[in-house]
Each structure stands twice: as structure tokens, then as C-alpha cells.
Short mmCIF file of C-alpha atoms and ligand atoms in Angstrom, two decimals:
data_model
loop_
_atom_site.label_atom_id
_atom_site.label_comp_id
_atom_site.label_asym_id
_atom_site.label_seq_id
_atom_site.Cartn_x
_atom_site.Cartn_y
_atom_site.Cartn_z
CA MET A 1 0.00 0.00 0.00
CA GLU A 2 1.19 3.54 -0.70
CA ASN A 3 2.34 5.94 1.96
CA HIS A 4 0.75 8.94 0.35
CA GLN A 5 -2.25 9.93 2.43
CA MET A 6 -5.32 10.61 0.38
CA ILE A 7 -7.20 13.80 1.20
CA TYR A 8 -10.86 14.26 0.29
CA ARG A 9 -12.17 17.69 -0.65
CA SER A 10 -15.68 19.03 -1.07
CA THR A 11 -16.73 19.63 -4.68
CA ARG A 12 -18.16 22.98 -3.50
CA GLY A 13 -15.23 24.28 -1.44
CA SER A 14 -11.72 22.88 -1.70
CA HIS A 15 -10.80 24.23 1.76
CA ILE A 16 -13.22 21.67 3.24
CA THR A 17 -11.18 18.51 3.64
CA ALA A 18 -11.47 15.13 5.32
CA THR A 19 -9.47 11.98 5.79
CA PRO A 20 -10.87 8.94 3.98
CA SER A 21 -12.46 7.58 7.17
CA GLY A 22 -13.71 11.07 8.05
CA ALA A 23 -15.34 11.41 4.64
CA ILE A 24 -17.07 8.05 5.05
CA LEU A 25 -18.37 9.03 8.50
CA GLN A 26 -19.74 12.34 7.28
CA GLY A 27 -21.31 11.12 4.02
CA LEU A 28 -22.00 14.57 2.60
CA ALA A 29 -19.52 17.44 3.05
CA PRO A 30 -20.73 20.11 5.52
CA ASP A 31 -21.18 22.67 2.71
CA GLY A 32 -23.52 20.34 0.82
CA GLY A 33 -20.80 19.28 -1.62
CA LEU A 34 -19.59 15.75 -2.29
CA PHE A 35 -16.23 14.49 -1.10
CA VAL A 36 -13.78 13.66 -3.89
CA PRO A 37 -10.21 12.33 -3.64
CA ASP A 38 -7.64 15.07 -4.23
CA ARG A 39 -6.05 12.95 -6.93
CA ILE A 40 -6.96 9.71 -8.68
CA PRO A 41 -4.34 7.10 -7.76
CA GLU A 42 -2.64 5.16 -10.49
CA TYR A 43 -3.20 1.40 -10.36
CA PRO A 44 0.23 0.08 -9.40
CA GLY A 45 -0.26 -3.58 -10.34
CA THR A 46 0.12 -5.20 -13.72
CA LEU A 47 -2.92 -6.23 -15.73
CA ASP A 48 -1.48 -9.75 -15.94
CA ARG A 49 -1.53 -10.02 -12.17
CA LEU A 50 -5.23 -9.11 -12.17
CA THR A 51 -5.97 -12.34 -14.00
CA GLN A 52 -4.66 -14.30 -11.01
CA GLN A 53 -6.48 -12.42 -8.26
CA SER A 54 -9.72 -13.23 -6.43
CA TYR A 55 -12.38 -10.59 -5.96
CA LYS A 56 -11.23 -9.98 -2.40
CA GLU A 57 -7.61 -9.59 -3.45
CA VAL A 58 -8.53 -7.02 -6.09
CA ALA A 59 -10.71 -5.25 -3.52
CA LEU A 60 -7.86 -5.00 -1.01
CA GLU A 61 -5.52 -3.52 -3.57
CA VAL A 62 -7.92 -1.07 -5.23
CA MET A 63 -9.68 0.11 -2.07
CA GLY A 64 -6.37 0.53 -0.26
CA LEU A 65 -5.35 3.17 -2.80
CA PHE A 66 -8.32 5.35 -1.84
CA LEU A 67 -8.79 4.53 1.84
CA THR A 68 -5.22 5.28 2.91
CA ASP A 69 -5.93 5.83 6.61
CA TYR A 70 -7.29 2.30 7.05
CA THR A 71 -4.60 -0.23 7.92
CA LYS A 72 -4.28 -3.23 5.65
CA GLU A 73 -5.61 -5.39 8.51
CA GLU A 74 -8.65 -3.14 8.99
CA LEU A 75 -9.46 -3.19 5.30
CA LYS A 76 -8.98 -6.90 5.05
CA HIS A 77 -11.33 -7.39 7.98
CA CYS A 78 -13.98 -5.20 6.30
CA ILE A 79 -13.58 -7.07 3.00
CA ASP A 80 -13.74 -10.51 4.63
CA SER A 81 -16.83 -9.53 6.61
CA ALA A 82 -18.61 -8.20 3.52
CA TYR A 83 -17.83 -10.64 0.73
CA ASP A 84 -18.76 -13.94 2.34
CA SER A 85 -21.64 -16.40 2.13
CA LYS A 86 -24.13 -13.52 1.91
CA PHE A 87 -23.25 -13.83 -1.79
CA ASP A 88 -24.66 -16.88 -3.51
CA ILE A 89 -21.57 -17.51 -5.65
CA PRO A 90 -18.07 -17.80 -4.18
CA GLU A 91 -16.58 -15.55 -6.88
CA ILE A 92 -18.92 -12.70 -5.67
CA THR A 93 -19.58 -11.54 -9.24
CA ARG A 94 -19.25 -13.24 -12.62
CA LEU A 95 -19.33 -12.54 -16.32
CA LYS A 96 -21.92 -14.22 -18.49
CA GLU A 97 -21.48 -14.12 -22.24
CA ALA A 98 -24.72 -13.80 -24.16
CA ASP A 99 -25.07 -12.90 -27.81
CA GLY A 100 -21.57 -11.46 -28.11
CA VAL A 101 -21.40 -9.19 -25.06
CA TRP A 102 -20.45 -9.79 -21.44
CA TYR A 103 -22.99 -9.25 -18.69
CA LEU A 104 -21.24 -8.57 -15.40
CA GLU A 105 -23.66 -10.09 -12.88
CA LEU A 106 -23.47 -7.78 -9.88
CA PHE A 107 -26.62 -9.14 -8.23
CA HIS A 108 -25.43 -12.18 -6.31
CA GLY A 109 -25.62 -10.49 -2.88
CA ALA A 110 -28.26 -10.59 -0.15
CA THR A 111 -30.79 -8.28 -1.83
CA ILE A 112 -30.12 -9.34 -5.46
CA ALA A 113 -29.19 -5.88 -6.79
CA PHE A 114 -25.76 -4.41 -7.45
CA LYS A 115 -26.15 -2.12 -4.43
CA ASP A 116 -25.02 -5.10 -2.33
CA MET A 117 -21.54 -4.84 -3.85
CA ALA A 118 -20.97 -1.64 -1.85
CA LEU A 119 -23.59 -1.79 0.89
CA SER A 120 -22.37 -5.08 2.26
CA ILE A 121 -19.05 -3.41 3.07
CA LEU A 122 -20.14 0.14 3.97
CA PRO A 123 -21.32 -0.72 7.52
CA HIS A 124 -17.90 -2.26 8.24
CA LEU A 125 -16.06 0.71 6.75
CA MET A 126 -18.22 3.03 8.81
CA THR A 127 -17.96 1.31 12.18
CA THR A 128 -14.18 1.00 11.65
CA ALA A 129 -14.09 4.71 10.80
CA ALA A 130 -15.99 5.54 14.01
CA LYS A 131 -13.49 3.59 16.09
CA LYS A 132 -10.50 5.16 14.35
CA ASN A 133 -11.86 8.65 14.89
CA GLY A 134 -12.92 8.13 18.50
CA VAL A 135 -16.57 8.75 17.59
CA THR A 136 -18.92 7.42 20.26
CA ASP A 137 -22.11 9.00 18.90
CA GLU A 138 -24.73 6.66 17.55
CA ILE A 139 -24.59 6.83 13.74
CA VAL A 140 -27.98 7.29 12.13
CA ILE A 141 -27.98 6.38 8.46
CA LEU A 142 -30.50 8.42 6.54
CA THR A 143 -31.28 7.11 3.09
CA ALA A 144 -33.53 7.96 0.19
CA THR A 145 -34.05 5.04 -2.16
CA SER A 146 -35.32 4.51 -5.67
CA GLY A 147 -35.90 0.89 -4.65
CA ASP A 148 -32.68 -1.05 -4.26
CA THR A 149 -30.44 1.06 -2.00
CA GLY A 150 -32.99 1.00 0.83
CA LYS A 151 -33.16 -2.75 1.15
CA ALA A 152 -29.45 -3.29 0.60
CA ALA A 153 -28.59 -0.62 3.20
CA MET A 154 -31.03 -2.06 5.75
CA ALA A 155 -29.68 -5.56 5.17
CA GLY A 156 -26.17 -4.21 5.71
CA PHE A 157 -26.89 -2.15 8.82
CA ALA A 158 -29.59 -4.29 10.51
CA ASP A 159 -28.56 -4.89 14.12
CA VAL A 160 -25.07 -3.41 13.62
CA PRO A 161 -24.23 -2.05 17.10
CA GLY A 162 -23.91 1.72 17.36
CA THR A 163 -26.03 2.38 14.26
CA LYS A 164 -29.63 3.06 13.27
CA ILE A 165 -30.99 3.28 9.76
CA ILE A 166 -33.98 5.16 8.37
CA VAL A 167 -35.10 4.63 4.76
CA PHE A 168 -37.56 6.64 2.68
CA TYR A 169 -38.90 5.23 -0.59
CA PRO A 170 -41.41 6.61 -3.11
CA LYS A 171 -44.73 4.88 -2.37
CA GLY A 172 -45.98 3.51 -5.71
CA GLY A 173 -42.60 4.14 -7.38
CA VAL A 174 -40.91 0.78 -6.73
CA SER A 175 -41.56 -2.79 -7.90
CA ALA A 176 -43.74 -5.17 -5.86
CA VAL A 177 -40.73 -7.27 -4.86
CA GLN A 178 -38.70 -4.18 -3.95
CA GLU A 179 -41.46 -2.86 -1.67
CA LYS A 180 -42.11 -6.23 -0.04
CA GLN A 181 -38.37 -6.62 0.60
CA MET A 182 -38.27 -3.30 2.42
CA VAL A 183 -41.44 -3.50 4.50
CA THR A 184 -40.54 -6.96 5.79
CA GLN A 185 -37.06 -5.93 6.98
CA ARG A 186 -36.28 -7.12 10.51
CA GLY A 187 -33.92 -5.45 12.96
CA LYS A 188 -34.47 -3.31 16.04
CA ASN A 189 -32.48 -0.44 14.54
CA VAL A 190 -34.30 -0.12 11.20
CA HIS A 191 -37.17 2.13 10.19
CA VAL A 192 -38.68 2.47 6.74
CA ALA A 193 -41.42 4.79 5.48
CA GLY A 194 -43.06 5.32 2.11
CA ILE A 195 -43.47 8.90 0.98
CA ASN A 196 -46.11 10.50 -1.18
CA GLY A 197 -43.74 11.72 -3.87
CA ASN A 198 -40.96 10.50 -6.13
CA PHE A 199 -37.31 9.61 -5.53
CA ASP A 200 -36.08 13.16 -6.19
CA ASP A 201 -38.49 14.49 -3.52
CA ALA A 202 -37.08 11.98 -1.01
CA GLN A 203 -33.44 12.60 -1.96
CA THR A 204 -33.81 16.39 -1.83
CA ALA A 205 -35.51 16.23 1.58
CA VAL A 206 -32.74 13.98 2.92
CA LYS A 207 -30.06 16.38 1.65
CA ASN A 208 -31.89 19.28 3.30
CA ILE A 209 -32.11 17.42 6.61
CA PHE A 210 -28.35 16.76 6.44
CA GLY A 211 -27.84 20.50 5.99
CA ASP A 212 -30.23 21.58 8.77
CA ALA A 213 -28.10 23.07 11.58
CA LYS A 214 -30.91 22.92 14.17
CA MET A 215 -31.49 19.24 13.51
CA LYS A 216 -27.76 18.61 13.75
CA GLU A 217 -27.66 20.29 17.15
CA LYS A 218 -30.65 18.30 18.36
CA MET A 219 -28.95 15.12 17.23
CA ALA A 220 -25.67 16.05 18.91
CA ARG A 221 -27.45 16.72 22.21
CA ALA A 222 -28.90 13.21 22.01
CA GLY A 223 -25.48 11.70 21.25
CA LYS A 224 -26.33 10.96 17.62
CA ARG A 225 -25.09 12.00 14.20
CA PHE A 226 -26.31 11.44 10.68
CA SER A 227 -24.47 9.73 7.88
CA SER A 228 -25.45 8.54 4.44
CA ALA A 229 -25.60 5.19 2.69
CA ASN A 230 -26.43 6.80 -0.64
CA SER A 231 -23.81 6.89 -3.35
CA ILE A 232 -22.97 10.44 -2.32
CA ASN A 233 -20.90 8.64 0.35
CA ILE A 234 -17.41 7.91 -0.94
CA GLY A 235 -17.61 4.63 0.98
CA ARG A 236 -20.22 3.53 -1.55
CA LEU A 237 -18.24 4.62 -4.57
CA VAL A 238 -14.81 3.14 -3.81
CA PRO A 239 -16.00 -0.50 -3.49
CA GLN A 240 -17.71 -0.14 -6.89
CA ILE A 241 -14.41 0.58 -8.65
CA VAL A 242 -13.22 -2.90 -7.72
CA TYR A 243 -15.47 -4.92 -10.01
CA TYR A 244 -14.32 -3.16 -13.17
CA PHE A 245 -10.77 -4.25 -12.43
CA TYR A 246 -11.91 -7.74 -11.51
CA ALA A 247 -14.01 -8.06 -14.69
CA TYR A 248 -11.07 -6.99 -16.83
CA GLY A 249 -8.87 -9.62 -15.20
CA GLN A 250 -11.48 -12.31 -15.74
CA LEU A 251 -11.89 -11.44 -19.45
CA ALA A 252 -8.13 -11.65 -19.90
CA LYS A 253 -7.95 -14.86 -17.92
CA ALA A 254 -10.57 -16.43 -20.19
CA GLY A 255 -8.52 -15.37 -23.21
CA ARG A 256 -11.30 -13.11 -24.48
CA ILE A 257 -8.95 -10.11 -24.51
CA GLN A 258 -5.19 -9.65 -24.39
CA THR A 259 -3.99 -7.70 -21.37
CA GLY A 260 -3.66 -4.13 -22.58
CA ASP A 261 -6.67 -4.29 -24.94
CA SER A 262 -9.33 -1.68 -24.33
CA ILE A 263 -12.83 -2.72 -23.39
CA ASN A 264 -16.06 -0.73 -23.45
CA VAL A 265 -18.30 -0.50 -20.42
CA VAL A 266 -22.07 0.06 -20.51
CA VAL A 267 -23.84 1.11 -17.32
CA PRO A 268 -27.58 1.50 -16.68
CA THR A 269 -27.52 4.81 -14.89
CA GLY A 270 -29.60 6.66 -12.34
CA ASN A 271 -27.67 8.52 -9.66
CA PHE A 272 -24.44 8.21 -11.69
CA GLY A 273 -22.57 6.27 -8.98
CA ASN A 274 -21.86 3.06 -10.85
CA ILE A 275 -20.66 4.71 -14.05
CA LEU A 276 -18.58 7.22 -12.08
CA ALA A 277 -16.78 4.25 -10.52
CA SER A 278 -15.93 3.00 -14.02
CA TYR A 279 -14.67 6.49 -14.92
CA TYR A 280 -12.38 6.44 -11.88
CA ALA A 281 -11.18 2.97 -12.93
CA LYS A 282 -10.34 4.33 -16.38
CA ARG A 283 -8.45 7.27 -14.89
CA MET A 284 -6.52 4.85 -12.68
CA GLY A 285 -5.20 3.23 -15.83
CA LEU A 286 -7.62 0.39 -16.53
CA PRO A 287 -7.90 0.17 -20.34
CA ILE A 288 -11.48 1.28 -20.86
CA GLY A 289 -12.44 2.87 -24.17
CA LYS A 290 -16.00 4.20 -24.10
CA LEU A 291 -18.01 4.72 -20.93
CA ILE A 292 -21.54 4.23 -22.16
CA CYS A 293 -24.23 5.85 -20.03
CA ALA A 294 -27.66 4.28 -20.56
CA SER A 295 -30.82 6.00 -19.32
CA ASN A 296 -34.49 5.10 -19.41
CA GLU A 297 -37.18 7.60 -20.46
CA ASN A 298 -35.94 9.95 -17.72
CA ARG A 299 -33.22 10.96 -20.16
CA VAL A 300 -31.80 14.00 -18.37
CA LEU A 301 -28.23 12.62 -18.50
CA VAL A 302 -28.45 11.75 -22.20
CA ASP A 303 -29.47 15.31 -22.99
CA PHE A 304 -26.64 16.58 -20.79
CA PHE A 305 -23.99 14.57 -22.65
CA HIS A 306 -25.46 15.54 -26.03
CA THR A 307 -25.88 19.28 -25.37
CA GLY A 308 -23.97 20.28 -22.22
CA VAL A 309 -27.25 21.43 -20.68
CA TYR A 310 -28.54 19.73 -17.55
CA ASP A 311 -32.24 20.47 -17.25
CA ARG A 312 -34.38 18.79 -14.63
CA ASN A 313 -37.44 20.84 -15.58
CA ARG A 314 -39.37 18.01 -17.19
CA ASP A 315 -41.94 15.41 -16.22
CA PHE A 316 -40.78 12.61 -13.94
CA ILE A 317 -41.71 9.35 -15.66
CA LEU A 318 -42.39 6.15 -13.70
CA THR A 319 -40.89 3.37 -15.80
CA THR A 320 -40.28 -0.38 -15.66
CA SER A 321 -36.69 0.33 -14.53
CA PRO A 322 -37.62 2.24 -11.34
CA SER A 323 -34.12 2.33 -9.85
CA MET A 324 -33.19 4.68 -12.70
CA ASP A 325 -36.23 6.95 -12.34
CA ILE A 326 -34.22 9.99 -11.30
CA LEU A 327 -33.97 13.54 -12.56
CA ILE A 328 -31.38 14.86 -10.10
CA SER A 329 -28.41 12.60 -10.58
CA SER A 330 -26.27 13.34 -7.52
CA ASN A 331 -22.93 11.89 -8.52
CA LEU A 332 -22.80 13.85 -11.75
CA GLU A 333 -21.53 16.65 -9.49
CA ARG A 334 -18.29 14.69 -9.07
CA LEU A 335 -17.85 14.43 -12.84
CA VAL A 336 -18.70 18.10 -13.35
CA TYR A 337 -16.06 18.98 -10.73
CA ALA A 338 -13.47 16.89 -12.60
CA ALA A 339 -14.48 18.42 -15.94
CA ALA A 340 -14.16 21.90 -14.42
CA GLY A 341 -10.51 21.14 -13.63
CA GLU A 342 -11.39 20.65 -9.94
CA ASP A 343 -12.68 24.19 -9.70
CA ALA A 344 -14.95 24.11 -6.63
CA ALA A 345 -16.24 27.66 -7.12
CA ALA A 346 -17.36 26.85 -10.66
CA THR A 347 -19.00 23.62 -9.45
CA LEU A 348 -20.79 25.47 -6.66
CA GLY A 349 -22.12 28.00 -9.17
CA LEU A 350 -23.52 25.27 -11.41
CA MET A 351 -25.10 23.40 -8.50
CA GLN A 352 -26.69 26.60 -7.21
CA ARG A 353 -28.25 27.09 -10.63
CA LEU A 354 -29.51 23.49 -10.49
CA SER A 355 -31.20 23.98 -7.12
CA GLY A 356 -32.51 27.42 -8.15
CA GLU A 357 -33.67 27.34 -11.76
CA GLY A 358 -33.29 23.58 -12.15
CA VAL A 359 -30.95 23.98 -15.13
CA TYR A 360 -27.30 24.68 -15.87
CA GLU A 361 -25.03 24.58 -18.89
CA ILE A 362 -21.35 23.68 -18.92
CA PRO A 363 -18.98 25.57 -21.22
CA GLU A 364 -17.49 24.04 -24.37
CA GLN A 365 -14.05 23.40 -22.86
CA MET A 366 -15.64 21.33 -20.08
CA ARG A 367 -17.64 19.32 -22.62
CA ARG A 368 -14.45 18.43 -24.44
CA THR A 369 -13.18 16.60 -21.35
CA LEU A 370 -16.19 14.28 -21.44
CA GLN A 371 -15.48 12.68 -24.80
CA ALA A 372 -14.94 9.23 -23.32
CA PHE A 373 -18.65 9.19 -22.51
CA TYR A 374 -21.35 8.09 -24.92
CA ALA A 375 -24.97 8.36 -23.84
CA ASP A 376 -28.30 7.09 -25.10
CA CYS A 377 -31.64 5.96 -23.72
CA ALA A 378 -34.14 3.16 -24.17
CA SER A 379 -37.93 3.50 -24.02
CA GLN A 380 -40.03 1.04 -22.03
CA GLN A 381 -41.03 -0.65 -25.29
CA GLN A 382 -37.39 -0.98 -26.38
CA THR A 383 -36.52 -2.35 -22.94
CA SER A 384 -39.19 -5.00 -23.13
CA ASP A 385 -38.21 -5.89 -26.71
CA GLU A 386 -34.57 -6.22 -25.64
CA ILE A 387 -35.43 -8.62 -22.79
CA ARG A 388 -37.26 -10.83 -25.30
CA ARG A 389 -34.57 -10.48 -27.96
CA VAL A 390 -31.71 -11.52 -25.64
CA TYR A 391 -33.79 -14.41 -24.33
CA ASN A 392 -34.60 -15.65 -27.83
CA ALA A 393 -31.02 -15.23 -29.01
CA ALA A 394 -29.20 -16.70 -26.03
CA GLY A 395 -31.70 -18.20 -23.58
CA TYR A 396 -30.50 -15.67 -21.02
CA VAL A 397 -32.91 -13.55 -18.99
CA ILE A 398 -31.89 -10.00 -18.00
CA ASP A 399 -33.67 -7.54 -15.74
CA PRO A 400 -35.19 -4.30 -17.12
CA HIS A 401 -32.31 -2.07 -15.92
CA THR A 402 -29.76 -4.30 -17.58
CA ALA A 403 -32.00 -4.40 -20.67
CA VAL A 404 -31.88 -0.59 -20.93
CA ALA A 405 -28.09 -0.85 -21.04
CA SER A 406 -28.16 -3.80 -23.40
CA ASP A 407 -30.44 -2.02 -25.87
CA VAL A 408 -28.28 1.11 -25.83
CA CYS A 409 -25.20 -1.07 -26.30
CA ARG A 410 -26.55 -2.85 -29.40
CA ARG A 411 -27.51 0.39 -31.07
CA TYR A 412 -24.10 1.91 -30.23
CA GLN A 413 -22.34 -1.09 -31.75
CA GLU A 414 -24.43 -0.95 -34.91
CA GLN A 415 -23.88 2.77 -35.42
CA SER A 416 -20.21 3.01 -34.44
CA LYS A 417 -18.93 -0.35 -35.70
CA ASP A 418 -16.85 -0.29 -32.50
CA ARG A 419 -16.20 -3.98 -31.88
CA LYS A 420 -14.24 -3.81 -28.64
CA ALA A 421 -15.09 -6.44 -26.03
CA THR A 422 -17.97 -4.97 -24.08
CA VAL A 423 -18.98 -5.38 -20.45
CA ILE A 424 -22.56 -4.50 -19.53
CA ALA A 425 -23.12 -3.89 -15.83
CA SER A 426 -25.98 -6.23 -14.96
CA THR A 427 -27.45 -4.50 -11.95
CA ALA A 428 -30.35 -6.62 -10.74
CA SER A 429 -31.63 -10.15 -10.76
CA PRO A 430 -34.60 -10.54 -13.13
CA TYR A 431 -36.48 -12.02 -10.15
CA LYS A 432 -36.67 -8.56 -8.63
CA PHE A 433 -38.73 -7.39 -11.61
CA ALA A 434 -40.51 -10.62 -12.50
CA ARG A 435 -43.66 -8.96 -13.84
CA THR A 436 -41.85 -6.82 -16.39
CA VAL A 437 -39.48 -9.59 -17.39
CA VAL A 438 -42.00 -12.42 -17.75
CA THR A 439 -44.56 -10.35 -19.60
CA ALA A 440 -41.85 -9.24 -22.05
CA ILE A 441 -41.11 -12.88 -22.89
CA ARG A 442 -44.61 -14.36 -22.41
CA PRO A 443 -47.19 -11.56 -22.72
CA GLU A 444 -50.02 -14.09 -22.26
CA LEU A 445 -49.06 -14.51 -18.57
CA ALA A 446 -49.89 -10.86 -17.71
CA GLY A 447 -52.92 -11.90 -15.65
CA GLN A 448 -50.90 -13.92 -13.12
CA SER A 449 -50.02 -12.84 -9.58
CA ASP A 450 -46.52 -11.65 -8.71
CA PHE A 451 -45.56 -14.93 -7.09
CA GLU A 452 -47.00 -16.98 -9.98
CA LEU A 453 -44.82 -14.90 -12.28
CA ILE A 454 -41.78 -15.68 -10.14
CA ASP A 455 -42.48 -19.39 -10.58
CA ALA A 456 -42.98 -18.84 -14.31
CA LEU A 457 -39.62 -17.07 -14.46
CA LYS A 458 -37.96 -20.11 -12.96
CA GLU A 459 -39.43 -22.24 -15.76
CA ILE A 460 -38.39 -19.76 -18.43
CA SER A 461 -34.87 -19.05 -17.22
CA GLY A 462 -33.85 -22.30 -15.56
CA VAL A 463 -32.22 -20.17 -12.85
CA ARG A 464 -33.13 -21.10 -9.29
CA ILE A 465 -35.20 -18.65 -7.27
CA PRO A 466 -32.87 -16.58 -5.06
CA GLN A 467 -33.18 -16.87 -1.30
CA ALA A 468 -34.05 -13.16 -1.09
CA VAL A 469 -37.24 -13.86 -3.06
CA GLU A 470 -38.13 -17.06 -1.20
CA ASP A 471 -37.76 -15.10 2.06
CA ILE A 472 -40.45 -12.56 1.26
CA ARG A 473 -43.14 -15.03 0.19
CA THR A 474 -44.21 -15.56 3.78
CA ALA A 475 -42.47 -12.75 5.66
CA PRO A 476 -44.81 -10.53 7.72
CA VAL A 477 -45.12 -6.83 6.89
CA LEU A 478 -43.40 -4.96 9.75
CA HIS A 479 -43.52 -1.40 8.40
CA ASP A 480 -46.55 0.43 7.04
CA THR A 481 -45.78 4.13 7.58
CA VAL A 482 -46.59 6.45 4.66
CA ILE A 483 -45.99 10.20 5.00
CA ASP A 484 -45.57 13.38 2.95
CA ALA A 485 -42.02 14.39 2.02
CA ALA A 486 -42.53 17.57 4.05
CA ASP A 487 -43.00 15.47 7.20
CA MET A 488 -39.81 13.44 6.92
CA GLU A 489 -37.90 15.47 9.49
CA ASP A 490 -40.69 15.10 12.06
CA GLU A 491 -40.89 11.39 11.38
CA ILE A 492 -37.15 11.03 12.01
CA ALA A 493 -37.35 12.98 15.28
CA ARG A 494 -40.35 10.94 16.39
CA TRP A 495 -38.75 7.58 15.70
CA LEU A 496 -35.42 8.58 17.25
CA GLY A 497 -37.21 10.09 20.25
CA ILE A 498 -35.33 13.39 20.04
C1 PLP B 501 -29.30 1.89 -8.36
C2 PLP B 501 -29.52 1.10 -9.58
C3 PLP B 501 -29.14 1.58 -10.84
C4 PLP B 501 -28.53 2.95 -11.03
O1 PLP B 501 -27.23 3.02 -10.47
P1 PLP B 501 -26.58 4.45 -10.17
O2 PLP B 501 -25.29 4.14 -9.50
O3 PLP B 501 -27.55 5.15 -9.24
O4 PLP B 501 -26.44 5.16 -11.46
C5 PLP B 501 -29.34 0.77 -11.95
N1 PLP B 501 -29.92 -0.45 -11.83
C6 PLP B 501 -30.31 -0.93 -10.63
C7 PLP B 501 -30.96 -2.26 -10.58
C8 PLP B 501 -30.12 -0.19 -9.46
O5 PLP B 501 -30.51 -0.69 -8.28
#
């Protein structure tokens, strides 16, 4: 591990700094900015060595470059505690070739979405950070979810001593399985509430509560402090860089690429965390050609990459890929900061325009730094067609989020004739979205119940039903709170008894 200590700075004020463990504890920077590393470390290993390493070995090496104030023993302990039998395959993630592209299956964790890749380790990183920093306050994780973060964060933090977790999800804006997974969550330290509103309403309210000085004081008096499990927390982002390195090593190991060859990466994108991790991997020296950003009908990012204008003033569309139903894509702020040459004042100005008028435009010289990105979107019809097409071509069933990426990928390949080996981030098990997936392949089954469709999916795919889905068939509903977004702060105070 390197001796150089990494410093994290706020995207909105470079004088605001934190150690890696301090940044993880805080989640959001105190000025409302996002913590970013003061430089992107170069990957010191050889690509050949990657082919020999297990997921955990790659994780130790890559995460150690960013989390420099954790000892190797501390990091190893966090990694061993996270990537264990909670995952249903010993390799943690794997590549599946189907119809000429590689689907990187990131959904083998406890809640069958890619959020588990980071949220299984975040509680360990955070409790280690608290110890290192002499923090004795109870850590209250406050999370807005578009469907998958909430469950994965609760599963990670349930009954972790010294922590509580509160999750807000858009009532009516998540899939049946996603909602059932959340409202059946056990654990004395977990609370979940639906809100009348969409994901952006929940995420904005959470950010405002983080920034509320009075609330902070109230919390401090009660011996508590907030932190975040959303991908605004650098402790979410760093573990996601790992699997791009691991995937590259596995492709080379299988002889599908020569070490040194560039690959393309396609990421179904919502809050821009996953694709940002691939961008960091590229900047660390991993040979990635295009970073392909795939959106659903909420195509705010596609328009941004095409025009340089970010405009959230548009209708919020509920789609069949709900975890990407987002108009305020938080992590884009980290890319904007990089594109602005790490100019925090310029980033602050743009973000103030976003929260004021809901729109900002980046200048031409910033746009030029984003040329590695390609962006396109898929409609709900195209998504459904792609699920059926991949199934008919390869007998492989993908979830709707992955299908958005897959559809964008095929059209990119046709138009560009770019034939580089391509990895598509496969972000959820199709079982999490059984209704959408089964009716795409067998429309005549639309009348069946959600659990009948899950059984039908088993027949269609030949893939066994994940434990996470079996668990919710009979699990009792433990949470039924539904509130307005405006009442979130009161709900938090009530539940915490402060
Ligand atoms: C969260 C999520 C996404 C979007 O990932 P971001 O990092 O927010 O861009 C895509 N697909 C699924 C299934 C998700 O849960």
C-alpha cells in the first residue's frame, strides 16, 4: 500500500477537507458538496496479475489506494466480513457471455441488486471509521431510495451495534418485490417509510435534513449523528471501482482479450454512482475505451452529454426500470467537478443554478473533457423488446435495468462499428422485476399474480429462485408508515425520540 495519504475535498469548497475515514463518516460534506479524492491514484499492479487475483484480493488492492488511513488489517477485515456467504456464488460476481457481449452479474448479494456490492461493506467501513476517529455517537444512516439502495442498506446495517438506519422510498414508485423486501425488513435499529412523492423528492428532503443546523444540534445533544448510505458517500463509490478491475482480469484470464486491450463499459444509470466508478477505474489506468451511459425515459443525463445542458425541468416518468427513475443525478456533481478542472467555485455555481432554476449549462471546454462518454436511452417498449430479444437469441434472462443498457449497447455497436469487447453492468436479478421480465417474454401470462410470475420465471430461465425472493413469500409486513415528504424530518425525530 502507498504511503501517500489521500485527502478528500468538497466539490463545493476545496478548503473543506477530510481523511478517507472522516469522509465516510460524514457522508455529505458540511457545505452540501460531495467528497472527492484530491487525486486519482494510479493502479500500481500489472494487468497480468489481475488475472490471477480473487475478488477480495482485487478489492484489497484497489480500495487501499483510496482509503489510505485504514490499515491493511482493517481493510482486510472489512472485506472478509462483507464478501462472504451472503453472496450466492463464491466468486462474488461473474461474467456471463450472451449474444456477443459480457454481462457482469453484480446481483449475487443478499438483496439481489448491485447495491449489495458496496452496501455489504459500507457498515464495516463506517464502524471501523468511528473507532479510528474516536466517535462514540450513535450513527444514524439516513437514506432515500429509488428501490434497491434501501433494502441493501437495511440488510447491511440491521442490528449493527452503534447504528440506526432510516429509509424513505417513493410509495408507488418501486416494484412489488422491492417494496415487499423493504417493508418486511427485521432489525431493532431499522425504520422504513413510504413517501407521497418521487425519488427526487425523497433525496432532496434527505439532503436538506443533512444541511439543517438545528437538527444537527438536536442530534448532537442526544449523542447521535447522521451519515449517508447513498452513493454520495465515498464509501459507496470506492467498493464499486473494484469490479471493473476484476471483470477486466477475468476477461483476460478467459482469453477473451489480451492484457492491454481496451474494453467498453455500458452502465444502466440513475444517480451516476456506478458509471462514475468505471470512470475512476479508467483514470486509474484500466484500459477502458468508451463509458456508455444508458438512461431510461428519464433521459436527463443523455441530454446533458449531447448538449452540455442539464435540465431537470421536465416530467418525472415512472418506468419499468424504477431504480433509474431519477432527474437529479447526484454523482454527476463529481464528474462536473473533474471536468471543471477541480474548480470548486465553478462547481458550486452550477449546482446553485440546479437547485434554483433547475438547469445549468457547462462551457465548451468542459464538454471536451467528457469525450470518453457516450450516452443514449431506451424507451419502455425498447426495454421490453430487448429482454425478449436476448432471451430468444441466447436463452439468457436479463432484468429491465440491464436491458436498458443492453439495448443502448446494441444500437451503439451498430452505429459506431466499435467492436471492442464490451462489459454491460448487470445491476439486478430478473427475479426482482418478475412482472416486467415475464410479460416481455410471455405476454399471455400478464394476468398472473406476482408470485406466480416468479415461478414462471424459474421455468423460463432455468435459474433457481434466489433466497431473497423465497424469504419474502411468507415474511410478515413490519412497516406500514406512509408520510408526505414535508414530514420526513418530524418522522425522524419521532422515531429517534429526540
Ligand atoms: C441503483 C440502480 C441503478 C442505477 O445506479 P446508479 O449508480 O444510481 O447510477 C441501476 N440499476 C439498478 C438495478 C439499481 O438498483
